[in-house]
């Protein structure tokens, strides 16, 4: 047996593509395994998805799709009726107009949209700038497409917004695109209108593509500034990525979309048609229902997140973990340097001793050291208990 | 702000002033004041508990009773409705549109008790034309709360 195992191992060694073999596992994954090994009494603030089940009317419409036998492939771009609904929604709520016929593609989550977009634009050696701390997939997606990820740090003193000058400094002759995610996972940061304008100007000056992952945009607790795609000269170079996972609590439906210049959407469609064919029709029909009739439930969930945000930031600050008030998404990103512990040690000890799971900031990039991510997509009573536990834990270190 | 506080109290009437304050980003004193005002103005009429009646030993029998009444020239349905609402057996009472006029929810300890209430008190009132009594068999949802068991669905503990 042992011989066999060894054999099979050596047989595959060197067979896995180098750029994949050397790709680090997501820091989230490591921590996930640690948390899973713990008993049940742990309260998790580590979940990057809504704790709400999908609103019933949306679930019901998915059931109805199946009942009617709508179980086929759809066109590669996705149901035209859904694309039209998306175009209407974006025109109405985001102030930007897209042609549903050729400027919009339905994907399997924003995840797939990101993947096919980056593959569509990246040639070997192309640099793509993104900001850290950030969603765990960005750097890996760029590497898998043969590009070079260039991280720009965002800082607490700017409320974790991207400083346009830092962006400018990172640009080289190889820069192809910049990838933005505001409101941001894991910091909850947003960009001001002024910052968006400056970033847009720099992108235009250097003729860069702008990828704007706005998956958390509905969950903006202050006034939402217009998308960067809507600024003058930006629509023709921006791909707007959005989906249903967060605001409509539809992570399991795996549904997202990209809107942008027809040429780019066409290029993305090619990859999509050969690798994915289309998003699930059941999810697409449910997405249509969400956009048509889901605003009330969505706003209810948003109001609830906002209250949780108020509670969690107040409590964290009161117990001495300095925490910028997040302006969007459902993450708080407190500074834990006052404890003298590293992010990883803090998170590990809090898990084992305090029975609360948070994610070390370093899972979202090197500059996340000194921070942890607390997701407040958890019930209010869990948040209260978790805060009490963290407060008690702090007294022991 | 009043609306928000009422929403929180509607979800959990025992919520603390501190939690109200923290959730809505106001001070505890403000929360207390606003609730006090609403109690004073009669916007908040009381605080109620939702009970799983199976779990408490005492028997409770509930019925919904649809009542047709003859409206009066002066006062319409008001006088008779007010009169009916004084009976402690009546736990709620609505004037409704449709095939009948008043909908009552009546509660007693035994079937017999409820039936007696209907036949001897309700049906005999001048102006009551007819009654239809529907005994409640099982409660699935009350005051926005689902009461039948749904299996807890376990999410992954850590996701990106
Ligand atoms: C910033 C960001 N982008 C994209 C995704 C992936 O979303 P989807 O479920 O649409 O694939 C997530 C999920 O956590 C996210 O946080």
GROMACS .gro file of C-alpha atoms in nm, chain A residues 32 44 46-48 50-52 185 307 310 314 373 380 384, chain B residues 7-8 11 18-19 22-25 155-160:
model
   30
   32UNK     CA    1  -1.153   2.700   0.776
   44UNK     CA    2  -1.848   3.243   1.363
   46UNK     CA    3  -1.598   3.440   0.957
   47UNK     CA    4  -1.876   3.390   0.709
   48UNK     CA    5  -1.856   3.607   0.400
   50UNK     CA    6  -2.556   3.657   0.418
   51UNK     CA    7  -2.695   3.465   0.713
   52UNK     CA    8  -3.042   3.514   0.566
  185UNK     CA    9  -1.435   4.283   0.120
  307UNK     CA   10  -2.792   4.797   1.271
  310UNK     CA   11  -2.361   5.003   1.440
  314UNK     CA   12  -1.932   5.054   1.871
  373UNK     CA   13  -1.212   4.055   0.956
  380UNK     CA   14  -2.779   4.002   1.625
  384UNK     CA   15  -2.380   4.033   2.101
  404UNK     CA   16  -3.999   4.752   1.424
  405UNK     CA   17  -3.743   4.636   1.682
  408UNK     CA   18  -3.959   4.166   1.661
  415UNK     CA   19  -2.923   4.961   2.530
  416UNK     CA   20  -2.967   4.731   2.231
  419UNK     CA   21  -2.675   5.052   1.977
  420UNK     CA   22  -2.860   4.923   1.677
  421UNK     CA   23  -3.003   5.258   1.574
  422UNK     CA   24  -2.699   5.462   1.669
  552UNK     CA   25  -2.366   2.700   0.677
  553UNK     CA   26  -1.993   2.665   0.632
  554UNK     CA   27  -1.825   2.828   0.929
  555UNK     CA   28  -1.573   3.027   0.726
  556UNK     CA   29  -1.623   3.151   0.371
  557UNK     CA   30  -1.436   3.413   0.171
   0.00000   0.00000   0.00000
